[in-house]
CSV table of C-alpha atoms in Angstrom, one decimal:
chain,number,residue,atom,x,y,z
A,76,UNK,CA,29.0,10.0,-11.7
A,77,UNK,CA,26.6,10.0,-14.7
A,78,UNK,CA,23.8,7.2,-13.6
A,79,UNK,CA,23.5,4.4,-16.2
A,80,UNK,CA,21.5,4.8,-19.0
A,81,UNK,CA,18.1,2.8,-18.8
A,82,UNK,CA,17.0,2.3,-22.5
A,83,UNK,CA,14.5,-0.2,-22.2
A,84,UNK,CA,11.7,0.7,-20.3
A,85,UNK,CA,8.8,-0.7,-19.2
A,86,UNK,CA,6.0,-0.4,-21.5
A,87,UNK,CA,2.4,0.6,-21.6
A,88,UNK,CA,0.8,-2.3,-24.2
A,89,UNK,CA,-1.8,-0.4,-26.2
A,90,UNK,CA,-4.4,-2.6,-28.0
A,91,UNK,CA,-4.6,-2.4,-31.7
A,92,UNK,CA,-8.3,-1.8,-32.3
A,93,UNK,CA,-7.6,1.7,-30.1
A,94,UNK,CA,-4.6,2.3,-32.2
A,95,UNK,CA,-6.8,1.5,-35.4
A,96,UNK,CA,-9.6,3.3,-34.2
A,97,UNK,CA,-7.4,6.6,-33.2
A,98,UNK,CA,-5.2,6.7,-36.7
A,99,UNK,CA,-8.1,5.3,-38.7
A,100,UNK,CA,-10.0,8.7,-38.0
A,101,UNK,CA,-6.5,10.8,-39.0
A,102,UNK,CA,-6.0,9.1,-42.3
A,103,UNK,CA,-9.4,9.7,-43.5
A,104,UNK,CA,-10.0,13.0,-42.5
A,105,UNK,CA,-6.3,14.2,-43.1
A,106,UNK,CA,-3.8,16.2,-41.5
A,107,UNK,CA,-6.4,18.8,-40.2
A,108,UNK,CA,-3.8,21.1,-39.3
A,109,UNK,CA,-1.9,24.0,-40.2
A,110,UNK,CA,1.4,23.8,-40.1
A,111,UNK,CA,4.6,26.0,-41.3
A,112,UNK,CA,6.0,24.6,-44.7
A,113,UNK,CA,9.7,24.7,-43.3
A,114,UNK,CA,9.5,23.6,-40.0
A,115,UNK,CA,9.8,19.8,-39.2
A,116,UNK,CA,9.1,17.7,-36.1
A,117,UNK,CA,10.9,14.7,-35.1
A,118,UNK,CA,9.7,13.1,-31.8
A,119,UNK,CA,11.8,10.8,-30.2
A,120,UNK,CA,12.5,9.0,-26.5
A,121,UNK,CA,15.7,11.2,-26.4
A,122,UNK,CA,15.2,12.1,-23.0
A,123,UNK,CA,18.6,11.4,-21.5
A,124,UNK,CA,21.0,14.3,-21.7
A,125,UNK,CA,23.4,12.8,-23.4
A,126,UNK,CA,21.2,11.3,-26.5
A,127,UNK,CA,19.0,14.4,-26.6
A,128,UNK,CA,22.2,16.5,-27.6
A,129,UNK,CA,23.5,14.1,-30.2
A,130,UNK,CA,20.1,14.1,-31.9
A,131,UNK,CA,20.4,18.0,-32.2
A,132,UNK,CA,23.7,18.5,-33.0
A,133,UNK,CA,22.5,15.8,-35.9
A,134,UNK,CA,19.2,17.7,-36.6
A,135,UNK,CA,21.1,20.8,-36.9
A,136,UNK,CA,23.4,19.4,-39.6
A,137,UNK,CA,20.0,17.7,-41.5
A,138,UNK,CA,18.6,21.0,-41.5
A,139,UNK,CA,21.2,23.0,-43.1
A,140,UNK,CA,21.6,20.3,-45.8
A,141,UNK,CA,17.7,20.1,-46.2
A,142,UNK,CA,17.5,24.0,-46.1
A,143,UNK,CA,14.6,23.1,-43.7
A,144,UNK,CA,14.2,23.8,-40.0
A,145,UNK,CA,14.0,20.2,-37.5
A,146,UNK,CA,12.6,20.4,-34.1
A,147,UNK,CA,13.1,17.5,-31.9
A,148,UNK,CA,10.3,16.7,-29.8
A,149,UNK,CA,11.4,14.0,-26.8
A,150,UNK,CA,9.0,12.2,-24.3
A,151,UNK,CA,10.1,9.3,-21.6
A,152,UNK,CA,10.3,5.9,-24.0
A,153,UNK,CA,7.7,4.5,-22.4
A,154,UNK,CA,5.2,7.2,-23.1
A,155,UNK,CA,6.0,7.4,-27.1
A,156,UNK,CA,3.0,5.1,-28.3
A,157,UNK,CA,0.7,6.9,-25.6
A,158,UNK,CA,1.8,10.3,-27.1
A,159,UNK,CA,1.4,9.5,-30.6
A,160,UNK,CA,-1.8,8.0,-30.2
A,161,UNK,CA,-2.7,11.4,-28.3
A,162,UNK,CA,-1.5,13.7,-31.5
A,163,UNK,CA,-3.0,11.3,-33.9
A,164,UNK,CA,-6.8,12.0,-32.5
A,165,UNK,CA,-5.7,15.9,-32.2
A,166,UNK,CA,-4.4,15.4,-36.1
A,167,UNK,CA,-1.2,16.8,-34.8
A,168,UNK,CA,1.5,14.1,-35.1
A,169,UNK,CA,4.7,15.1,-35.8
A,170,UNK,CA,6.5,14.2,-39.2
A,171,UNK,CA,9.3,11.6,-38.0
A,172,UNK,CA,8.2,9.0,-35.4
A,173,UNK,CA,10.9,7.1,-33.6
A,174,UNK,CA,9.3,4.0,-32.0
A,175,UNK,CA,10.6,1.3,-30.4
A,176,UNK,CA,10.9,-1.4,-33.4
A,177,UNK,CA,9.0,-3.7,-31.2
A,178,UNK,CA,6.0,-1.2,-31.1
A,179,UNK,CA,6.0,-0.6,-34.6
A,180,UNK,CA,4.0,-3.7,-36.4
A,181,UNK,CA,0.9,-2.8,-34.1
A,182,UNK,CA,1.4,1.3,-36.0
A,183,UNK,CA,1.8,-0.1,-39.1
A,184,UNK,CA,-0.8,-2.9,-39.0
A,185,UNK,CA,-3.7,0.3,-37.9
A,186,UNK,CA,-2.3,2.0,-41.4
A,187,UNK,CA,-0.5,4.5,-39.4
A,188,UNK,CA,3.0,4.4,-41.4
A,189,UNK,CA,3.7,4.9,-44.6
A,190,UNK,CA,6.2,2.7,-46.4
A,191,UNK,CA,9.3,4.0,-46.4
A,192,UNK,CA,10.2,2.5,-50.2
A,193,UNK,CA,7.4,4.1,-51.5
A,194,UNK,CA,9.0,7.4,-50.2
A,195,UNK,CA,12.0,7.2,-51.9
A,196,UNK,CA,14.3,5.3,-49.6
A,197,UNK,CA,15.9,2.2,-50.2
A,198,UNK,CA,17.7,-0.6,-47.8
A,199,UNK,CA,20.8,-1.1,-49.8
A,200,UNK,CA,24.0,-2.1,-47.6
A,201,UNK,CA,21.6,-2.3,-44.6
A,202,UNK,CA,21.8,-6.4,-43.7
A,203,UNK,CA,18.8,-8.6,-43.8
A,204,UNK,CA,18.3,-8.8,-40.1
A,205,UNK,CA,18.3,-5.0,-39.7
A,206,UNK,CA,16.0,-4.5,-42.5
A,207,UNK,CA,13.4,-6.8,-41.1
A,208,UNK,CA,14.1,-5.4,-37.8
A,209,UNK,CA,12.2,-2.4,-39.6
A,210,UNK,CA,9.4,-4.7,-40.9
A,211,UNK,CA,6.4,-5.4,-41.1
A,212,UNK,CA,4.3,-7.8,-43.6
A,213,UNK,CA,7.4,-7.3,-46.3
A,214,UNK,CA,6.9,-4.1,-46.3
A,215,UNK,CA,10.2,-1.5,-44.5
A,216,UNK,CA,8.4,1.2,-42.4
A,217,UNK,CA,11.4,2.2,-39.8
A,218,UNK,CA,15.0,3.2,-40.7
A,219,UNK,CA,17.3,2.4,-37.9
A,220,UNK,CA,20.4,4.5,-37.7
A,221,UNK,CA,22.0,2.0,-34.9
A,222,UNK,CA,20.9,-1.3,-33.3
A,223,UNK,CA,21.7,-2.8,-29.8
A,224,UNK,CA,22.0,-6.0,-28.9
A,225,UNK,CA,23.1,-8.2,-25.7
A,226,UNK,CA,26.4,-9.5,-24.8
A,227,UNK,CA,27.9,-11.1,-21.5
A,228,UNK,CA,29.9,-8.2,-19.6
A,229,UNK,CA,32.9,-9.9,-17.3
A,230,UNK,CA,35.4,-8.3,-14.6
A,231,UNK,CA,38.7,-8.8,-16.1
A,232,UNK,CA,40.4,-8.7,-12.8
A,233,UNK,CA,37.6,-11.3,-11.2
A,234,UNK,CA,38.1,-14.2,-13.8
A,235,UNK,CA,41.9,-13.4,-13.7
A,236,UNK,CA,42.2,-13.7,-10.1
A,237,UNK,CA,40.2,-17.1,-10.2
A,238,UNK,CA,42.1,-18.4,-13.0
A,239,UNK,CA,39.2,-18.4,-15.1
A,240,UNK,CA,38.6,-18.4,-18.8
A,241,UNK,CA,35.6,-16.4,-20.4
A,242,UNK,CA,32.6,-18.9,-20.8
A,243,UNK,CA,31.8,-20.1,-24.2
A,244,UNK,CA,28.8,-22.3,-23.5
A,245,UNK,CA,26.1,-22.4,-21.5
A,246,UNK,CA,27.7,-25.7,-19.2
A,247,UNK,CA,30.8,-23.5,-18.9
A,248,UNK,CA,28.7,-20.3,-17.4
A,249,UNK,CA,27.7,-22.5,-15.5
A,250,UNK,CA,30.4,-23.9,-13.8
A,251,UNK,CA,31.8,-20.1,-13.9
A,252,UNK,CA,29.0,-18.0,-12.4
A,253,UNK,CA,29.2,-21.5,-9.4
A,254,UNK,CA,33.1,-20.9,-8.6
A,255,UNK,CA,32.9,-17.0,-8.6
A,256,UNK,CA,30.1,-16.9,-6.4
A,257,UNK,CA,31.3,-15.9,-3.0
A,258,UNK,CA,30.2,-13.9,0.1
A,259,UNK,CA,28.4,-11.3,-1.0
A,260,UNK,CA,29.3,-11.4,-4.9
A,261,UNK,CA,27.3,-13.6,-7.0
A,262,UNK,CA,28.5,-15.5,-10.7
A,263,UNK,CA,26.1,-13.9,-12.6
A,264,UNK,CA,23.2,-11.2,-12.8
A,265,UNK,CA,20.6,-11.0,-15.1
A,266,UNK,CA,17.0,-9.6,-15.4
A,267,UNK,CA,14.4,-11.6,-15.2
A,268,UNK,CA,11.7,-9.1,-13.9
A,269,UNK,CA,8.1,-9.0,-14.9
A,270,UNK,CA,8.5,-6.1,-18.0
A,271,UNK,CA,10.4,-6.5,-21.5
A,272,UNK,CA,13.5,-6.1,-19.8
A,273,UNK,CA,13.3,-9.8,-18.7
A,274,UNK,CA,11.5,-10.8,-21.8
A,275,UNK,CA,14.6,-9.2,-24.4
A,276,UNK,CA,17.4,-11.3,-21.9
A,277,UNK,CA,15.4,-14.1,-22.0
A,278,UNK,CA,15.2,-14.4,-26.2
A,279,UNK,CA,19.2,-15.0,-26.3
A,280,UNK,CA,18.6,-18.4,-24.3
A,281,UNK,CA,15.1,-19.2,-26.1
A,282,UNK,CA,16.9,-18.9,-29.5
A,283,UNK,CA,20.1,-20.4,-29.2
A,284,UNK,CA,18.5,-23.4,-27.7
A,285,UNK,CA,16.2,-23.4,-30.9
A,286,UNK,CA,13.2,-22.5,-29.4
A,287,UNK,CA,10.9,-20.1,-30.8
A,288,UNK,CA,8.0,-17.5,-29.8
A,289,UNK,CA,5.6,-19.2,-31.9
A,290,UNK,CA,5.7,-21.8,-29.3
A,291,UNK,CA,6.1,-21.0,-26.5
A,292,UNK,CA,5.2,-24.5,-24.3
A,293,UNK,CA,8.1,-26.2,-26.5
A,294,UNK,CA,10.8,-28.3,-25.1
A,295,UNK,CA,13.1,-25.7,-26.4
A,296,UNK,CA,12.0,-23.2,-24.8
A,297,UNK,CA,11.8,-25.0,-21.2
A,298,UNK,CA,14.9,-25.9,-21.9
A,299,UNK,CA,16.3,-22.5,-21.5
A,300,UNK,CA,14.4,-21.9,-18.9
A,301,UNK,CA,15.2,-24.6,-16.9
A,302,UNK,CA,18.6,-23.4,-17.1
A,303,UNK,CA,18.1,-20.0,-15.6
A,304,UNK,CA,16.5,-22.2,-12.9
A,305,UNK,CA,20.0,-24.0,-12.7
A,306,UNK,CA,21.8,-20.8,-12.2
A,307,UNK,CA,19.0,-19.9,-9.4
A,308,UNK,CA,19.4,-23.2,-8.1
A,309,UNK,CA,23.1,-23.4,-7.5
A,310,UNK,CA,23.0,-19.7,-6.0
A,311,UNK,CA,25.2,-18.0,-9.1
A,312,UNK,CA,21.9,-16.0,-9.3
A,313,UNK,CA,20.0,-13.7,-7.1
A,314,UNK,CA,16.8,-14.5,-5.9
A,315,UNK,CA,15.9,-10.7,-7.0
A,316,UNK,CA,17.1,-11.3,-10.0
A,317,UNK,CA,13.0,-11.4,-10.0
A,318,UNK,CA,12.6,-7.9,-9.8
A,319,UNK,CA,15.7,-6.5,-11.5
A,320,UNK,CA,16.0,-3.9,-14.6
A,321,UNK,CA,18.8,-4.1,-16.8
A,322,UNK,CA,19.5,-1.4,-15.1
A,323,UNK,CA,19.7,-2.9,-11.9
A,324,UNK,CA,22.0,-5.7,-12.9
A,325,UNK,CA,24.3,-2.8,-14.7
A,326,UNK,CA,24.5,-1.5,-11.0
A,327,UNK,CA,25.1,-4.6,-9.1
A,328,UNK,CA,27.9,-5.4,-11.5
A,329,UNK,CA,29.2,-2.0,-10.9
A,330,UNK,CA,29.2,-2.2,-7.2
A,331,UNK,CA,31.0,-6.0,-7.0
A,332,UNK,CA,28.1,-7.4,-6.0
A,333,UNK,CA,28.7,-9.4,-9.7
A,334,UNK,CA,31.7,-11.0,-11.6
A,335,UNK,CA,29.5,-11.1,-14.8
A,336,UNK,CA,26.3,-9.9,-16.4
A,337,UNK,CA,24.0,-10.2,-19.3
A,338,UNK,CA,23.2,-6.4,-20.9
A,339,UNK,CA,24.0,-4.2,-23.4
A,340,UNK,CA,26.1,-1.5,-24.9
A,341,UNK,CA,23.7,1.5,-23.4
A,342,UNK,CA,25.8,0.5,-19.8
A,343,UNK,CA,29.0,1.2,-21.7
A,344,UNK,CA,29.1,4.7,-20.7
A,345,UNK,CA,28.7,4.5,-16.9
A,346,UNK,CA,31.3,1.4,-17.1
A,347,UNK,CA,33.8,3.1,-18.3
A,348,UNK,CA,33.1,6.1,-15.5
A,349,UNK,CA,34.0,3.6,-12.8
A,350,UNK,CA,37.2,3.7,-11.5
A,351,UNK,CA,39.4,0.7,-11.4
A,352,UNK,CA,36.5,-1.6,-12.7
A,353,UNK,CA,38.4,-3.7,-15.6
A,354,UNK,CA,35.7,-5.1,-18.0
A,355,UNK,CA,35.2,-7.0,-21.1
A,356,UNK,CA,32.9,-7.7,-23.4
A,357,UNK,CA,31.8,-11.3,-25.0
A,358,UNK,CA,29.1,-13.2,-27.1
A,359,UNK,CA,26.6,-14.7,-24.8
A,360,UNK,CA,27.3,-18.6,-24.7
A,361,UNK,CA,25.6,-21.5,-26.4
A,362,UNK,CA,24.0,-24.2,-25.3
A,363,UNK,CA,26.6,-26.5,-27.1
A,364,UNK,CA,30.1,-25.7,-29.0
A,365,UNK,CA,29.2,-24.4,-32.6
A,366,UNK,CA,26.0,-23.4,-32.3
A,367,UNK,CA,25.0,-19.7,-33.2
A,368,UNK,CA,24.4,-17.1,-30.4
A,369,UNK,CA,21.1,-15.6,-31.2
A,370,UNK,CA,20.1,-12.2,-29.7
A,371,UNK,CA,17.3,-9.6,-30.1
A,372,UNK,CA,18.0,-6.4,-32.1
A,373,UNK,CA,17.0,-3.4,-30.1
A,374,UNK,CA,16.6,0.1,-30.7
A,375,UNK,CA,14.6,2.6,-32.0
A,376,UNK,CA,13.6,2.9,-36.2
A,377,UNK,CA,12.6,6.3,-38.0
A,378,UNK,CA,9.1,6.0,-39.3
A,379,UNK,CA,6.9,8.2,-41.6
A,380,UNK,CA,3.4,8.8,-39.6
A,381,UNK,CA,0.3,8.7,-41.9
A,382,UNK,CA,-0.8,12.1,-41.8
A,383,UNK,CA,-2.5,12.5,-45.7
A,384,UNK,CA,0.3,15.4,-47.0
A,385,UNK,CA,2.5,13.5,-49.4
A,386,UNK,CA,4.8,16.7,-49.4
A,387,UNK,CA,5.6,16.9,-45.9
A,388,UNK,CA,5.7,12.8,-46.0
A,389,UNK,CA,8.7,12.8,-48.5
A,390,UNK,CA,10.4,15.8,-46.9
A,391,UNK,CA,10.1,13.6,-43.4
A,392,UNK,CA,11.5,10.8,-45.8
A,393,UNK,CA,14.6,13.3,-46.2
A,394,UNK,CA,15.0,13.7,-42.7
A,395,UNK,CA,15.3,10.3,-42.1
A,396,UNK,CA,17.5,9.7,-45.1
A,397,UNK,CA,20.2,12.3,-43.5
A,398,UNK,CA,20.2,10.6,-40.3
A,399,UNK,CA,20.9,7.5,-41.1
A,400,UNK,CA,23.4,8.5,-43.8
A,401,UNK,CA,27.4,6.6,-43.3
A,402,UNK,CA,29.0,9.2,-41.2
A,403,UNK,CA,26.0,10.1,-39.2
A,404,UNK,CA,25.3,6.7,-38.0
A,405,UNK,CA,28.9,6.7,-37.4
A,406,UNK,CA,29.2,9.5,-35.2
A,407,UNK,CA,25.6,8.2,-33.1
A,408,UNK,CA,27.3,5.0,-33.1
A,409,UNK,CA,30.3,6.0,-31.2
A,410,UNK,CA,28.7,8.4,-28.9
A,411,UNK,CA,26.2,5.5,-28.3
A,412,UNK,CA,27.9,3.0,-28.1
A,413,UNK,CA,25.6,1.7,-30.4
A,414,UNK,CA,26.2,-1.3,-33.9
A,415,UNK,CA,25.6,1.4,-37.0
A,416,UNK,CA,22.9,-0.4,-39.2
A,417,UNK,CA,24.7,0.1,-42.2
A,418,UNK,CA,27.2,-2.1,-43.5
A,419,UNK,CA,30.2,0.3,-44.6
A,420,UNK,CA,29.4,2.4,-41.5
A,421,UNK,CA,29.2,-1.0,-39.5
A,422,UNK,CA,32.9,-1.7,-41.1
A,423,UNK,CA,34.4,1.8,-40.4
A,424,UNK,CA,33.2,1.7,-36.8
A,425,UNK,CA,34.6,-1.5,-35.9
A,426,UNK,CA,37.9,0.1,-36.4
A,427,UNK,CA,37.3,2.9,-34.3
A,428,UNK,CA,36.0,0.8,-31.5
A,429,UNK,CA,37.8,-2.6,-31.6
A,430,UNK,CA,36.7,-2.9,-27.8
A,431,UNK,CA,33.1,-3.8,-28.7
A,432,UNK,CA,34.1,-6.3,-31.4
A,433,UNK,CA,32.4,-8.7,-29.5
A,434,UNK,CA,28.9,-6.8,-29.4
A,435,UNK,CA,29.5,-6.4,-33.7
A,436,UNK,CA,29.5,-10.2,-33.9
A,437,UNK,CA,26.8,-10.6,-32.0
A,438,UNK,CA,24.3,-7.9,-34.0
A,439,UNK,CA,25.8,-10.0,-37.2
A,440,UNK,CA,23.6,-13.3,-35.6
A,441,UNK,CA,20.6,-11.3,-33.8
A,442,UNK,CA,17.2,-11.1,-35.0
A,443,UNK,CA,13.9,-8.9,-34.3
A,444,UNK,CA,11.3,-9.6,-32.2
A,445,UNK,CA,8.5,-9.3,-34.1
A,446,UNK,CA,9.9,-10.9,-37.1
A,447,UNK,CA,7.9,-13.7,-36.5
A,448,UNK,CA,4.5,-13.0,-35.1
A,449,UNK,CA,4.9,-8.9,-35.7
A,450,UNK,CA,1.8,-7.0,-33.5
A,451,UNK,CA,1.4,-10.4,-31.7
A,452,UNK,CA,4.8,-9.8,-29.8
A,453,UNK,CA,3.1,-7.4,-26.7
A,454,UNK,CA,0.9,-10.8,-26.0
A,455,UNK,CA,3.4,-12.7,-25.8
A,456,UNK,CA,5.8,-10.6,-23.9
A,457,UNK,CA,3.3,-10.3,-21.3
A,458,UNK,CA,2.9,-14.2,-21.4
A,459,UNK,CA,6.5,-15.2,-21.2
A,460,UNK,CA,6.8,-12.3,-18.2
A,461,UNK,CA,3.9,-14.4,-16.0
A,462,UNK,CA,5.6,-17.2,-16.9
A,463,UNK,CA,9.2,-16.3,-15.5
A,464,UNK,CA,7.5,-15.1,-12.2
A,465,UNK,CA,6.0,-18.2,-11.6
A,466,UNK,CA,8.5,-20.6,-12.9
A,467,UNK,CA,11.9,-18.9,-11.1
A,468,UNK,CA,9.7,-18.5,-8.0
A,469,UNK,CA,8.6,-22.8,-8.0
A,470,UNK,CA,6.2,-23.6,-11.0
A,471,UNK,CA,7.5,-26.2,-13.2
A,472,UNK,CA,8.7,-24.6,-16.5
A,473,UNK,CA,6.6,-26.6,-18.6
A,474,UNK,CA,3.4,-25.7,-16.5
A,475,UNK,CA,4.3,-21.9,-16.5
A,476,UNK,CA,4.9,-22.1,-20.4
A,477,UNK,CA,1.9,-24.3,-20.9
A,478,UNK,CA,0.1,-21.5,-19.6
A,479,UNK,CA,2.0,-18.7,-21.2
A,480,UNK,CA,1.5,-20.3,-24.9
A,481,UNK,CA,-2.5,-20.8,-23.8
A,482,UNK,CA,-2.6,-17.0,-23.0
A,483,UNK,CA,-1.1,-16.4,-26.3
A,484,UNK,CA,-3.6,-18.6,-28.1
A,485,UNK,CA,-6.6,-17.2,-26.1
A,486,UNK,CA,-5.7,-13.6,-26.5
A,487,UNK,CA,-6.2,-12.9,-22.7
């Protein structure tokens, strides 16, 4: 069996005055390389059979349109930035850069991107979320051909046998994840673990509660906290829910060893490859009845590196412009099991996949991480993953936060 997908990986945090200091030499003293006028490189994180097949089979078709030749160019998803920042010193980066929308403010802030208006592109029919998902200062650098979010994943057959409704609000997951713990099967898994992993399932409980990454030591904010420290509490959660990947939890759910999880669409796959397990798919719940379930958009945008050759730069504008046309974020989409960023794709895949309507309505409310405090966003992911660690292993949540938001304001 095909082993689950891990999309979000741990990350190496690269600080901006190297990335300045690295692109700042490549933008002044231009592309400084050779290269053959009809052959194009797109370098991605599509290192995984599966995705790495999809994104040729879609090069292939942009290249016959274009009457150019693509290559695709795929490193590990945690080594993009590392790489790029290697090619951009050898004045060799390639001419499509998908990066991880959360790493691109700190790309763009160094002048590394070029705006991808001012290359002809525009962001009609993609919604407002998306398009500052690909933000940074007001200005789009990163097209995203299809965004992920988080949902809650539930065994049909679990909930059935206890005669159990899906939960709607955070009280009712509660009281849920408590009455289907038993033996070794516990209510709920989740990651919590000291990388972004824990970080992106933690932002669904900060932001429905109203709390806000800005803020960090807020009442908000140790709100939803405090409630993961419920769930610990009352045993619906492992204690190693610590240390666990998304990945992890995908595989504990799989095994039994879970009657629901938090994760996303990138588990679809290897869910559907287990016999006999009967799953479904829901919006993560609320703190209170009405109130909007916020997630994080995740993903990876299309960006134009800096590289001082306008030609190539519009041509790489083309590229991305074919792969995030309608039909081929519809066909990523559904291989993906991905949300297609654009509207009219968005509205033609929902009736191909009416299984993951769920996961559409939750995109519809979900935001970016950076949106708020763009480049900032690595300090405080490494802030808020201290601050789990010490507040699901004792610490107060208001100490650990106190702490995290200091860290923040510090810059250490």
């Amino acid at each position: 069996m095909r082993q689950p997908r891990r999309r979000h990986h741990r990350r190496v945090i690269v600080p901006l005055t190297v990335v300045s200091a690295l692109l700042g030499g490549v933008v002044l003293s231009g592309c400084g390389q050779q290269r053959d006028p009809d052959v194009y490189t797109v370098m991605n994180s599509s290192t995984d059979e599966s995705y790495h097949r999809w994104d040729a089979q879609t090069l292939a078709r942009c290249s016959k349109t274009l009457g150019i030749k693509i290559e695709q160019q795929s490193v590990p998803a945690s080594q993009v930035m590392t790489k790029a920042l290697r090619m951009a010193s050898s004045k060799s980066l390639p001419d499509v850069l998908q990066l991880d929308a959360s790493e691109m403010p700190t790309f763009a802030e160094a002048g590394g991107l070029i705006p991808l208006k001012d290359l002809g592109l525009t962001t009609q029919d993609i919604p407002e979320g998306i398009v500052n998902f690909g933000s940074y200062q007001g200005k789009y650098y990163g097209a995203a051909r299809t965004v992920n979010t988080l949902a809650l994943f539930y065994n049909k057959d679990t909930l059935d046998k206890a005669g159990l409704d899906v939960p709607t609000t955070w009280a009712e997951m509660q009281d849920t994840a408590k009455k289907l713990t038993q033996g070794k099967r516990y209510g709920l898994a989740l990651s919590a673990g000291g990388a972004e992993d824990g970080v992106f399932q933690f932002t669904p409980f900060m932001w429905s509660n109203g709390g806000d990454e800005t803020k960090l030591d807020s009442p908000q904010v140790a709100g939803a906290l405090d409630y993961w420290k419920g769930l610990l509490k009352d045993g619906s959660l492992s204690k190693s829910t610590v240390n666990w990947t998304q990945a992890d939890v995908n595989d504990q759910f799989m095994a039994g060893n879970a009657a629901m999880m938090i994760n996303g669409p990138w588990q679809v796959e290897s869910l559907n490859a287990k016999k006999g397990l009967n799953w479904g798919i829901a919006q993560i719940p609320v703190p209170k009845a009405g109130d909007d379930s916020v997630g994080p958009l995740g993903g990876g945008i299309l960006t134009v590196p800096n590289t001082d050759d306008e030609a190539r730069e519009k041509m790489a504008a083309r590229i991305i412009g074919c792969m995030s046309g309608e039909q081929e974020e519809i066909t990523y989409a559904i291989n993906s099991w991905m949300v297609p960023a654009n509207e009219k794709a968005a509205d033609q895949w929902r009736k191909k996949t009416p299984e993951l309507a769920a996961l559409a309505d939750q995109v519809a409310t979900a935001r970016s991480r950076t949106a708020k405090v763009g480049a900032q966003w690595s300090s405080v992911s490494l802030a808020l993953q201290s601050a789990f660690q010490s507040a699901l292993t004792g610490e107060s949540s208001e100490a650990a936060l106190k702490r995290a938001q200091q860290q923040v304001t510090s810059g250490n």
